């Protein structure tokens, strides 16, 4: 019988830590709910000691998640573990995750500690965490470049101190699959008390081998696999959850391991994480990319028509992408719309269905056919939307090849007052953003701006994502419209609303999406 491994998702911590992937508190809670639906065994919700905002976000996730364990990352320091427990104490299944580096290079140059001091600190941290929480994970940072015997010595000591999980991170994505599998087997064979803890692995993708290393570790006996949705994470990212899970499912014949993930929730999780972080999924990304199930070549299409299995090793339905359904348009009624929402996996109350149905009707008047992607784009991420300080009321832009672009934008403030400004810019979008900056009264930096189409076709909706920054803090916004300039303006206003909400919620303190360096 296949062995069951646990899935530990760290999208909200290692994923969110990556530059440009920050999420606000509401976004983190919405992602956490989706991870719970997906059935992850553990979700790492953040690094509570990094900032008051991070602590608040872990606390908020811990309060809503019931079926998955919620972990908080803590350096091997008492103050980090105190902050970790403050954030996790109300979780249904809390886990403190503490770590210290064990490789010669990290111990000598980063920690400036001897191996004996590192061992002592690791044991002290686990003992300290154990006073709060029965479930304690210990990670030996940079394990793949550590001396295997030292690694086993540290693991044996922390297991004696009460660690329930020992994690082998390939922190810098240096390992090669066969070598990494051997390391797991070595730890299993040479850590005398390993039967009292689970072996976990955590792979980074610097050489593009994170998933391969993770599967090799699973084959060698790892019990817990750490990963992120869409492979989000520092530098080249972490091992992608969807690739590991579908790899195990598709090649169960060879790997003989399985997990408890509901794979039909994968696509929704991927879309949500992409929407809230503003990080697009590359079209040829395995499993969840736009082209992952597209068959263009004639010879492939011929094979697919004869028997799908000729070129398809997994089905779109298995990850939650429904195949060809009736199109919806302006004559579709509320009932058909509600049924489609259910098919797409959205469970909304009647009021929310009414609101989205009204938006659907407006869109259906502009577009002949409203696709599933249009509906998803409307809904995914909306639960994370913050209260609106400003709402776009109207806008006009003039631009052309022989004149400077000018814009007039009018926003409605939540106190009921209208604010209108005029600006000149380098192009229509710059002009509109400058007018909005004047209304808001802040010099905002536009860090990234992306524009795409939700579907193909001339009447496709434009989808804009922006990241803005102000005084070292960043916020994301997303806007949808059949007019691309309006989509851009809506995205900019959404990012400003996220900023205004966070500034008021944290009284100007550093918020949840501040990137802080980590390491002891
Ligand atoms: O990559 C890494 O080593 C980590 C640890 C803190 C688990 O993220
Ligand atoms: Zn990591």
mmCIF file with all atom_site columns, C-alpha atoms in Angstrom, residues 240-341:
data_model
loop_
_atom_site.group_PDB
_atom_site.id
_atom_site.type_symbol
_atom_site.label_atom_id
_atom_site.label_alt_id
_atom_site.label_comp_id
_atom_site.label_asym_id
_atom_site.label_entity_id
_atom_site.label_seq_id
_atom_site.pdbx_PDB_ins_code
_atom_site.Cartn_x
_atom_site.Cartn_y
_atom_site.Cartn_z
_atom_site.occupancy
_atom_site.B_iso_or_equiv
_atom_site.pdbx_formal_charge
_atom_site.auth_seq_id
_atom_site.auth_comp_id
_atom_site.auth_asym_id
_atom_site.auth_atom_id
_atom_site.pdbx_PDB_model_num
ATOM 1   C CA . UNK A 1 240 ? 5.728   23.913 -6.366  1.00 0.00 ? 240 UNK A CA 1
ATOM 2   C CA . UNK A 1 241 ? 2.930   22.175 -4.455  1.00 0.00 ? 241 UNK A CA 1
ATOM 3   C CA . UNK A 1 242 ? 0.913   21.444 -7.591  1.00 0.00 ? 242 UNK A CA 1
ATOM 4   C CA . UNK A 1 243 ? 3.864   19.765 -9.314  1.00 0.00 ? 243 UNK A CA 1
ATOM 5   C CA . UNK A 1 244 ? 4.764   17.606 -6.311  1.00 0.00 ? 244 UNK A CA 1
ATOM 6   C CA . UNK A 1 245 ? 1.174   16.543 -5.728  1.00 0.00 ? 245 UNK A CA 1
ATOM 7   C CA . UNK A 1 246 ? 0.384   15.810 -9.373  1.00 0.00 ? 246 UNK A CA 1
ATOM 8   C CA . UNK A 1 247 ? 3.763   14.069 -9.732  1.00 0.00 ? 247 UNK A CA 1
ATOM 9   C CA . UNK A 1 248 ? 2.886   11.752 -6.856  1.00 0.00 ? 248 UNK A CA 1
ATOM 10  C CA . UNK A 1 249 ? -0.608  11.155 -8.211  1.00 0.00 ? 249 UNK A CA 1
ATOM 11  C CA . UNK A 1 250 ? 0.383   10.618 -11.838 1.00 0.00 ? 250 UNK A CA 1
ATOM 12  C CA . UNK A 1 251 ? 3.394   8.413  -11.014 1.00 0.00 ? 251 UNK A CA 1
ATOM 13  C CA . UNK A 1 252 ? 2.042   6.604  -7.982  1.00 0.00 ? 252 UNK A CA 1
ATOM 14  C CA . UNK A 1 253 ? 2.956   3.396  -9.823  1.00 0.00 ? 253 UNK A CA 1
ATOM 15  C CA . UNK A 1 254 ? 6.627   4.287  -9.432  1.00 0.00 ? 254 UNK A CA 1
ATOM 16  C CA . UNK A 1 255 ? 6.801   6.517  -6.338  1.00 0.00 ? 255 UNK A CA 1
ATOM 17  C CA . UNK A 1 256 ? 4.265   4.591  -4.237  1.00 0.00 ? 256 UNK A CA 1
ATOM 18  C CA . UNK A 1 257 ? 3.483   7.651  -2.105  1.00 0.00 ? 257 UNK A CA 1
ATOM 19  C CA . UNK A 1 258 ? 0.294   9.655  -1.801  1.00 0.00 ? 258 UNK A CA 1
ATOM 20  C CA . UNK A 1 259 ? -1.069  12.628 0.130   1.00 0.00 ? 259 UNK A CA 1
ATOM 21  C CA . UNK A 1 260 ? -4.406  14.021 1.284   1.00 0.00 ? 260 UNK A CA 1
ATOM 22  C CA . UNK A 1 261 ? -4.615  16.971 -1.084  1.00 0.00 ? 261 UNK A CA 1
ATOM 23  C CA . UNK A 1 262 ? -7.905  17.517 -2.916  1.00 0.00 ? 262 UNK A CA 1
ATOM 24  C CA . UNK A 1 263 ? -6.331  18.055 -6.331  1.00 0.00 ? 263 UNK A CA 1
ATOM 25  C CA . UNK A 1 264 ? -9.530  19.617 -7.729  1.00 0.00 ? 264 UNK A CA 1
ATOM 26  C CA . UNK A 1 265 ? -8.737  22.692 -5.596  1.00 0.00 ? 265 UNK A CA 1
ATOM 27  C CA . UNK A 1 266 ? -5.282  23.183 -7.158  1.00 0.00 ? 266 UNK A CA 1
ATOM 28  C CA . UNK A 1 267 ? -6.307  25.452 -10.006 1.00 0.00 ? 267 UNK A CA 1
ATOM 29  C CA . UNK A 1 268 ? -8.357  27.724 -7.720  1.00 0.00 ? 268 UNK A CA 1
ATOM 30  C CA . UNK A 1 269 ? -5.421  27.966 -5.300  1.00 0.00 ? 269 UNK A CA 1
ATOM 31  C CA . UNK A 1 270 ? -3.030  28.837 -8.126  1.00 0.00 ? 270 UNK A CA 1
ATOM 32  C CA . UNK A 1 271 ? -5.346  31.539 -9.498  1.00 0.00 ? 271 UNK A CA 1
ATOM 33  C CA . UNK A 1 272 ? -5.919  33.041 -6.060  1.00 0.00 ? 272 UNK A CA 1
ATOM 34  C CA . UNK A 1 273 ? -2.224  33.255 -5.187  1.00 0.00 ? 273 UNK A CA 1
ATOM 35  C CA . UNK A 1 274 ? -1.464  34.772 -8.563  1.00 0.00 ? 274 UNK A CA 1
ATOM 36  C CA . UNK A 1 275 ? -4.261  37.340 -8.160  1.00 0.00 ? 275 UNK A CA 1
ATOM 37  C CA . UNK A 1 276 ? -3.374  38.477 -4.662  1.00 0.00 ? 276 UNK A CA 1
ATOM 38  C CA . UNK A 1 277 ? 0.384   38.681 -5.224  1.00 0.00 ? 277 UNK A CA 1
ATOM 39  C CA . UNK A 1 278 ? 0.117   40.100 -8.730  1.00 0.00 ? 278 UNK A CA 1
ATOM 40  C CA . UNK A 1 279 ? 2.675   37.477 -9.845  1.00 0.00 ? 279 UNK A CA 1
ATOM 41  C CA . UNK A 1 280 ? 1.514   35.929 -13.094 1.00 0.00 ? 280 UNK A CA 1
ATOM 42  C CA . UNK A 1 281 ? 1.923   32.227 -13.770 1.00 0.00 ? 281 UNK A CA 1
ATOM 43  C CA . UNK A 1 282 ? 4.116   31.633 -16.815 1.00 0.00 ? 282 UNK A CA 1
ATOM 44  C CA . UNK A 1 283 ? 2.052   30.111 -19.680 1.00 0.00 ? 283 UNK A CA 1
ATOM 45  C CA . UNK A 1 284 ? 4.209   26.985 -19.940 1.00 0.00 ? 284 UNK A CA 1
ATOM 46  C CA . UNK A 1 285 ? 4.313   26.375 -16.173 1.00 0.00 ? 285 UNK A CA 1
ATOM 47  C CA . UNK A 1 286 ? 3.779   22.696 -15.369 1.00 0.00 ? 286 UNK A CA 1
ATOM 48  C CA . UNK A 1 287 ? 0.273   21.761 -14.194 1.00 0.00 ? 287 UNK A CA 1
ATOM 49  C CA . UNK A 1 288 ? -1.250  25.246 -13.799 1.00 0.00 ? 288 UNK A CA 1
ATOM 50  C CA . UNK A 1 289 ? 0.128   27.243 -16.753 1.00 0.00 ? 289 UNK A CA 1
ATOM 51  C CA . UNK A 1 290 ? -2.280  28.504 -19.417 1.00 0.00 ? 290 UNK A CA 1
ATOM 52  C CA . UNK A 1 291 ? -0.778  26.091 -21.967 1.00 0.00 ? 291 UNK A CA 1
ATOM 53  C CA . UNK A 1 292 ? -0.405  23.082 -19.678 1.00 0.00 ? 292 UNK A CA 1
ATOM 54  C CA . UNK A 1 293 ? -3.391  21.376 -21.316 1.00 0.00 ? 293 UNK A CA 1
ATOM 55  C CA . UNK A 1 294 ? -3.330  23.124 -24.717 1.00 0.00 ? 294 UNK A CA 1
ATOM 56  C CA . UNK A 1 295 ? -2.609  20.927 -27.735 1.00 0.00 ? 295 UNK A CA 1
ATOM 57  C CA . UNK A 1 296 ? -1.641  23.030 -30.745 1.00 0.00 ? 296 UNK A CA 1
ATOM 58  C CA . UNK A 1 297 ? 0.298   20.685 -33.010 1.00 0.00 ? 297 UNK A CA 1
ATOM 59  C CA . UNK A 1 298 ? -1.925  18.929 -35.562 1.00 0.00 ? 298 UNK A CA 1
ATOM 60  C CA . UNK A 1 299 ? -0.415  15.525 -34.892 1.00 0.00 ? 299 UNK A CA 1
ATOM 61  C CA . UNK A 1 300 ? -1.079  15.932 -31.172 1.00 0.00 ? 300 UNK A CA 1
ATOM 62  C CA . UNK A 1 301 ? -4.643  17.067 -31.794 1.00 0.00 ? 301 UNK A CA 1
ATOM 63  C CA . UNK A 1 302 ? -5.197  14.011 -33.958 1.00 0.00 ? 302 UNK A CA 1
ATOM 64  C CA . UNK A 1 303 ? -3.923  11.736 -31.170 1.00 0.00 ? 303 UNK A CA 1
ATOM 65  C CA . UNK A 1 304 ? -5.981  13.544 -28.525 1.00 0.00 ? 304 UNK A CA 1
ATOM 66  C CA . UNK A 1 305 ? -9.139  13.119 -30.597 1.00 0.00 ? 305 UNK A CA 1
ATOM 67  C CA . UNK A 1 306 ? -8.476  9.400  -30.969 1.00 0.00 ? 306 UNK A CA 1
ATOM 68  C CA . UNK A 1 307 ? -7.630  8.906  -27.283 1.00 0.00 ? 307 UNK A CA 1
ATOM 69  C CA . UNK A 1 308 ? -6.808  11.708 -24.814 1.00 0.00 ? 308 UNK A CA 1
ATOM 70  C CA . UNK A 1 309 ? -4.200  9.564  -23.057 1.00 0.00 ? 309 UNK A CA 1
ATOM 71  C CA . UNK A 1 310 ? -1.953  9.705  -26.147 1.00 0.00 ? 310 UNK A CA 1
ATOM 72  C CA . UNK A 1 311 ? -0.694  13.148 -25.133 1.00 0.00 ? 311 UNK A CA 1
ATOM 73  C CA . UNK A 1 312 ? -2.404  13.872 -21.815 1.00 0.00 ? 312 UNK A CA 1
ATOM 74  C CA . UNK A 1 313 ? -0.935  12.297 -18.670 1.00 0.00 ? 313 UNK A CA 1
ATOM 75  C CA . UNK A 1 314 ? -3.401  14.040 -16.362 1.00 0.00 ? 314 UNK A CA 1
ATOM 76  C CA . UNK A 1 315 ? -6.735  15.706 -16.992 1.00 0.00 ? 315 UNK A CA 1
ATOM 77  C CA . UNK A 1 316 ? -7.621  19.370 -16.541 1.00 0.00 ? 316 UNK A CA 1
ATOM 78  C CA . UNK A 1 317 ? -10.588 18.238 -14.423 1.00 0.00 ? 317 UNK A CA 1
ATOM 79  C CA . UNK A 1 318 ? -8.241  16.554 -11.959 1.00 0.00 ? 318 UNK A CA 1
ATOM 80  C CA . UNK A 1 319 ? -6.833  19.963 -10.955 1.00 0.00 ? 319 UNK A CA 1
ATOM 81  C CA . UNK A 1 320 ? -10.215 21.683 -11.086 1.00 0.00 ? 320 UNK A CA 1
ATOM 82  C CA . UNK A 1 321 ? -10.286 23.079 -14.633 1.00 0.00 ? 321 UNK A CA 1
ATOM 83  C CA . UNK A 1 322 ? -13.676 22.164 -16.064 1.00 0.00 ? 322 UNK A CA 1
ATOM 84  C CA . UNK A 1 323 ? -13.822 21.202 -19.763 1.00 0.00 ? 323 UNK A CA 1
ATOM 85  C CA . UNK A 1 324 ? -16.035 22.922 -22.387 1.00 0.00 ? 324 UNK A CA 1
ATOM 86  C CA . UNK A 1 325 ? -19.252 24.049 -20.840 1.00 0.00 ? 325 UNK A CA 1
ATOM 87  C CA . UNK A 1 326 ? -22.179 26.062 -22.112 1.00 0.00 ? 326 UNK A CA 1
ATOM 88  C CA . UNK A 1 327 ? -21.211 29.679 -22.599 1.00 0.00 ? 327 UNK A CA 1
ATOM 89  C CA . UNK A 1 328 ? -22.918 32.378 -20.564 1.00 0.00 ? 328 UNK A CA 1
ATOM 90  C CA . UNK A 1 329 ? -24.075 35.630 -22.133 1.00 0.00 ? 329 UNK A CA 1
ATOM 91  C CA . UNK A 1 330 ? -26.459 38.505 -21.670 1.00 0.00 ? 330 UNK A CA 1
ATOM 92  C CA . UNK A 1 331 ? -29.526 36.264 -21.820 1.00 0.00 ? 331 UNK A CA 1
ATOM 93  C CA . UNK A 1 332 ? -28.286 33.954 -19.058 1.00 0.00 ? 332 UNK A CA 1
ATOM 94  C CA . UNK A 1 333 ? -30.266 34.163 -15.862 1.00 0.00 ? 333 UNK A CA 1
ATOM 95  C CA . UNK A 1 334 ? -29.277 34.281 -12.215 1.00 0.00 ? 334 UNK A CA 1
ATOM 96  C CA . UNK A 1 335 ? -29.901 30.544 -11.802 1.00 0.00 ? 335 UNK A CA 1
ATOM 97  C CA . UNK A 1 336 ? -27.482 29.568 -14.604 1.00 0.00 ? 336 UNK A CA 1
ATOM 98  C CA . UNK A 1 337 ? -24.933 32.020 -13.196 1.00 0.00 ? 337 UNK A CA 1
ATOM 99  C CA . UNK A 1 338 ? -25.266 30.561 -9.695  1.00 0.00 ? 338 UNK A CA 1
ATOM 100 C CA . UNK A 1 339 ? -24.906 27.011 -11.031 1.00 0.00 ? 339 UNK A CA 1
ATOM 101 C CA . UNK A 1 340 ? -21.727 28.028 -12.854 1.00 0.00 ? 340 UNK A CA 1
ATOM 102 C CA . UNK A 1 341 ? -20.319 29.554 -9.665  1.00 0.00 ? 341 UNK A CA 1
#
